[in-house]
Short mmCIF file of C-alpha atoms in Angstrom, two decimals:
data_model
loop_
_atom_site.label_atom_id
_atom_site.label_comp_id
_atom_site.label_asym_id
_atom_site.label_seq_id
_atom_site.Cartn_x
_atom_site.Cartn_y
_atom_site.Cartn_z
CA THR K 1 0.04 -0.04 0.04
CA LEU K 2 1.16 3.37 -0.89
CA GLN K 3 0.22 6.35 1.28
CA LEU K 4 0.59 9.77 -0.50
CA GLY K 5 1.23 12.41 2.12
CA CYS K 6 1.51 12.18 5.94
CA SER K 7 -1.70 12.17 7.90
CA THR K 8 -2.76 12.21 11.66
CA LYS K 9 -1.15 9.57 14.06
CA ALA K 10 -4.57 7.98 14.42
CA PHE K 11 -4.89 7.58 10.71
CA SER K 12 -1.54 6.04 10.20
CA GLU K 13 -1.73 3.61 13.13
CA GLY K 14 -5.35 2.52 12.02
CA LEU K 15 -4.26 1.93 8.56
CA LEU K 16 -1.23 -0.17 9.77
CA GLU K 17 -3.61 -2.15 11.84
CA LYS K 18 -5.93 -2.82 8.91
CA LEU K 19 -3.27 -3.92 6.57
CA GLY K 20 -2.54 -6.92 8.86
CA PRO K 21 1.10 -8.46 9.53
CA TRP K 22 2.15 -9.47 6.12
CA SER K 23 1.40 -6.12 4.32
CA ARG K 24 3.74 -3.15 3.97
CA LEU K 25 3.05 0.58 3.80
CA ILE K 26 5.13 3.14 2.10
CA ILE K 27 4.51 6.74 3.12
CA ILE K 28 6.00 9.26 0.76
CA GLU K 29 5.83 12.87 1.79
CA PRO K 30 7.99 15.78 0.36
CA SER K 31 8.04 17.70 3.69
CA LYS K 32 10.94 16.06 5.74
CA PRO K 33 9.72 17.67 9.09
CA LEU K 34 6.25 16.21 8.53
CA LEU K 35 7.72 12.75 7.49
CA GLU K 36 9.91 12.70 10.67
CA SER K 37 6.84 13.65 12.77
CA THR K 38 4.94 10.73 11.23
CA ARG K 39 7.77 8.32 11.78
CA ILE K 40 8.04 9.39 15.41
CA ASN K 41 4.23 9.35 16.16
CA VAL K 42 3.58 5.71 14.61
CA GLY K 43 6.83 4.53 16.42
CA SER K 44 7.30 0.83 17.16
CA LYS K 45 4.16 -0.04 15.20
CA ALA K 46 5.83 0.85 11.98
CA THR K 47 8.86 -1.46 12.67
CA GLY K 48 9.24 -3.74 9.56
CA LYS K 49 5.87 -2.70 8.11
CA ALA K 50 6.11 1.09 7.28
CA PHE K 51 8.69 2.69 5.15
CA PHE K 52 9.18 6.50 4.69
CA LYS K 53 10.27 8.36 1.58
CA SER K 54 10.85 12.11 0.99
CA ASP K 55 12.34 11.97 -2.42
CA MET K 56 8.98 13.27 -3.95
CA ASN K 57 8.74 14.01 -7.83
CA TRP K 58 5.39 15.61 -8.28
CA GLY K 59 5.51 14.80 -12.00
CA LYS K 60 6.71 11.25 -11.49
CA LEU K 61 6.34 8.81 -8.55
CA PRO K 62 9.44 6.95 -7.87
CA PHE K 63 8.03 3.38 -8.38
CA ASP K 64 7.69 0.93 -11.16
CA ASP K 65 4.44 0.25 -12.98
CA GLY K 66 1.86 -1.89 -11.27
CA VAL K 67 3.52 -2.42 -7.86
CA PHE K 68 0.71 -1.38 -5.46
CA GLN K 69 -2.58 -2.74 -4.81
CA THR K 70 -3.81 0.20 -2.76
CA ILE K 71 -3.04 4.00 -2.66
CA VAL K 72 -4.50 6.12 0.12
CA SER K 73 -4.11 9.94 0.12
CA VAL K 74 -5.34 12.15 2.74
CA LEU K 75 -5.72 15.86 1.61
CA PHE K 76 -2.43 15.40 -0.25
CA TRP K 77 -4.31 15.80 -3.47
CA ASP K 78 -4.90 19.56 -2.77
CA ARG K 79 -1.12 20.07 -2.68
CA SER K 80 -0.18 18.74 -6.05
CA PRO K 81 0.57 21.31 -8.76
CA ASN K 82 -0.79 19.07 -11.54
CA ARG K 83 -3.49 16.85 -10.29
CA PHE K 84 -4.15 15.33 -13.52
CA ARG K 85 -0.49 14.21 -13.83
CA MET K 86 -0.75 12.99 -10.24
CA PHE K 87 -3.75 10.92 -11.05
CA GLU K 88 -2.03 9.36 -14.18
CA GLU K 89 0.86 8.42 -11.98
CA MET K 90 -1.23 6.87 -9.34
CA SER K 91 -2.92 4.84 -12.17
CA ARG K 92 0.54 3.89 -13.48
CA VAL K 93 1.87 2.31 -10.22
CA LEU K 94 -1.38 0.76 -9.49
CA ALA K 95 -1.85 -2.97 -10.19
CA LEU K 96 -4.75 -3.84 -12.48
CA SER K 97 -8.02 -3.79 -10.35
CA GLY K 98 -6.02 -1.80 -7.68
CA MET K 99 -7.85 0.82 -5.73
CA ALA K 100 -7.15 4.50 -5.17
CA LEU K 101 -8.86 6.04 -1.91
CA LEU K 102 -8.71 9.90 -1.82
CA ILE K 103 -9.83 12.28 0.83
CA ALA K 104 -10.04 15.78 -0.38
CA TYR K 105 -12.12 18.91 -0.24
CA LEU K 106 -14.73 19.35 -2.81
CA LYS K 107 -16.18 22.20 -4.57
CA ASP K 108 -17.78 25.08 -2.30
CA SER K 109 -15.21 24.49 0.59
CA ALA K 110 -14.29 27.32 2.49
CA ARG K 111 -16.69 29.55 0.74
CA GLU K 112 -16.89 32.06 3.47
CA PHE K 113 -13.31 32.63 3.22
CA PHE K 114 -13.18 32.99 -0.59
CA ASP K 115 -16.07 35.54 -0.31
CA PHE K 116 -14.08 37.82 2.05
CA TYR K 117 -11.01 37.54 -0.02
CA SER K 118 -13.04 38.67 -2.97
CA GLU K 119 -14.54 41.45 -0.96
CA VAL K 120 -10.92 42.75 0.16
CA ILE K 121 -9.58 42.79 -3.34
CA THR K 122 -12.57 44.42 -4.76
CA GLN K 123 -12.55 47.04 -2.06
CA PHE K 124 -8.68 47.88 -2.61
CA ASP K 125 -9.17 47.72 -6.49
CA MET K 126 -6.94 44.73 -6.90
CA ALA K 127 -8.55 43.33 -10.05
CA HIS K 128 -5.24 41.82 -11.02
CA LEU K 129 -5.97 39.01 -8.05
CA VAL K 130 -9.39 38.14 -9.50
CA GLN K 131 -8.03 35.45 -11.71
CA PRO K 132 -5.47 33.90 -9.45
CA LEU K 133 -8.19 33.64 -6.66
CA GLN K 134 -10.56 31.89 -9.04
CA THR K 135 -7.75 29.56 -10.17
CA VAL K 136 -7.39 28.45 -6.50
CA ARG K 137 -11.19 28.20 -6.05
CA ASN K 138 -11.55 25.90 -9.12
CA MET K 139 -8.71 23.64 -7.64
CA PHE K 140 -11.70 22.10 -5.42
CA LEU K 141 -13.45 19.72 -7.88
CA SER K 142 -17.14 18.75 -7.95
CA LYS K 143 -18.18 15.02 -7.75
CA SER K 144 -18.85 15.07 -11.72
CA ASP K 145 -15.32 16.62 -12.30
CA TYR K 146 -13.75 13.72 -10.30
CA GLN K 147 -15.65 11.18 -12.42
CA VAL K 148 -14.43 12.82 -15.67
CA LEU K 149 -10.80 13.15 -14.39
CA ALA K 150 -10.84 9.62 -13.08
CA GLU K 151 -12.07 8.26 -16.43
CA GLU K 152 -9.42 10.09 -18.52
CA CYS K 153 -6.74 8.55 -16.33
CA GLY K 154 -7.89 5.17 -16.48
CA PHE K 155 -9.83 4.69 -13.47
CA THR K 156 -13.72 3.79 -12.81
CA ILE K 157 -15.12 5.60 -9.97
CA SER K 158 -16.61 3.10 -7.58
CA LYS K 159 -18.18 5.61 -4.77
CA ILE K 160 -17.75 9.44 -3.90
CA HIS K 161 -18.84 10.19 -0.63
CA GLU K 162 -19.83 13.84 0.10
CA LEU K 163 -19.81 15.23 3.83
CA PRO K 164 -20.45 19.05 4.33
CA PHE K 165 -19.46 20.17 7.87
CA LYS K 166 -18.93 23.54 9.61
CA MET K 167 -15.91 24.32 11.69
CA GLU K 168 -16.19 27.42 14.01
CA TYR K 169 -13.61 29.69 15.64
CA ASP K 170 -13.71 32.30 18.26
CA SER K 171 -12.21 34.85 16.06
CA SER K 172 -10.22 35.42 12.79
CA ARG K 173 -7.15 35.03 14.94
CA GLU K 174 -8.05 31.59 15.97
CA LEU K 175 -8.88 30.64 12.43
CA PHE K 176 -5.60 31.82 10.89
CA ALA K 177 -3.55 30.16 13.60
CA SER K 178 -5.23 26.80 13.12
CA PRO K 179 -3.35 23.98 11.87
CA LEU K 180 -5.97 23.40 8.87
CA PHE K 181 -5.16 26.94 7.80
CA LEU K 182 -1.54 26.99 8.27
CA SER K 183 -0.95 23.46 6.67
CA GLN K 184 -3.57 23.54 3.89
CA TRP K 185 -4.74 26.86 3.06
CA LEU K 186 -1.83 29.47 3.72
CA PRO K 187 0.28 27.94 1.05
CA LEU K 188 -2.42 28.08 -1.45
CA PHE K 189 -3.61 31.56 -0.71
CA GLU K 190 -0.06 32.97 -0.54
CA LYS K 191 0.25 31.92 -4.35
CA VAL K 192 -2.66 34.24 -5.09
CA ALA K 193 -1.17 37.29 -3.85
CA GLY K 194 2.53 36.75 -3.22
CA LYS K 195 4.14 39.73 -1.40
CA GLU K 196 0.81 41.42 -1.00
CA SER K 197 -0.64 38.37 0.90
CA ASP K 198 0.01 39.71 4.59
CA ARG K 199 -1.78 43.07 3.75
CA ILE K 200 -4.62 41.29 2.37
CA PHE K 201 -4.77 38.67 5.22
CA TRP K 202 -4.74 41.74 7.50
CA HIS K 203 -7.84 43.17 5.97
CA ILE K 204 -9.62 39.90 5.77
CA ARG K 205 -9.28 39.46 9.42
CA GLN K 206 -10.46 42.82 10.22
CA THR K 207 -13.37 42.48 7.88
CA MET K 208 -14.32 38.95 9.47
CA ASP K 209 -14.13 40.28 13.02
CA ARG K 210 -16.40 43.39 12.16
CA TYR K 211 -18.81 41.05 10.30
CA TYR K 212 -18.90 38.21 12.97
CA SER K 213 -18.65 40.58 16.01
CA GLY K 214 -20.03 38.78 19.08
CA ARG K 215 -20.39 35.48 16.99
CA LYS K 216 -18.31 32.49 15.93
CA VAL K 217 -16.51 32.74 12.69
CA PRO K 218 -17.45 29.69 10.60
CA LEU K 219 -15.67 27.93 7.81
CA THR K 220 -17.96 25.57 5.73
CA MET K 221 -16.08 22.68 4.20
CA VAL K 222 -17.20 19.88 1.88
CA GLY K 223 -15.20 16.65 2.62
CA GLY K 224 -15.10 14.02 -0.13
CA LEU K 225 -14.22 10.40 -0.09
CA ILE K 226 -13.39 9.27 -3.69
CA VAL K 227 -12.91 5.46 -4.30
CA ALA K 228 -11.49 4.67 -7.86
CA ILE K 229 -10.65 1.36 -9.37
CA LYS K 230 -8.25 0.93 -11.98
#
């Protein structure tokens, strides 16, 4: 089994238990600090069963064709600069009838944040950021988008489970300091505005805190579990 990207301690431990004593898990993660943290978290449970690689090439996975029965990805998908190419690579390294399980955010995730971002760049006449922001928004695919993408890359979609959920924060400060924002969203939104990001984030926080004064700051997400068969 190949795991693309690191996940929580509970997820990695649970996956190792489900694999049984004779299976092997390879975890590939380009961030060496994240990889080392996962190695420490799973500890002795990984001895002889889990192997860790950091030599990640986004355009080509460092494995031969058809060597895995299962690929698991938890929010790693959202970090890929070319997801069509990544899906092709997953198909390449999977054996025939192999299964890919992707946990990803679907279309309309974080719509409150996108709306505030749009409001700020409109207010400060930053029209040059409209298209980059829309590009990031378009990264979060719908169920039908995944269906088409999977078929183009040699997969058949078996199931797509969709689960909308809402997270609430006491303030914009808490949201911006959350692990979700720092690990998943900050790198994406920094690509939109580059050096102007700090200024924009400051205005987003001010706007959020005024709008939600005395109330929780919500962030609506749409989680998706995509099960694809080669």
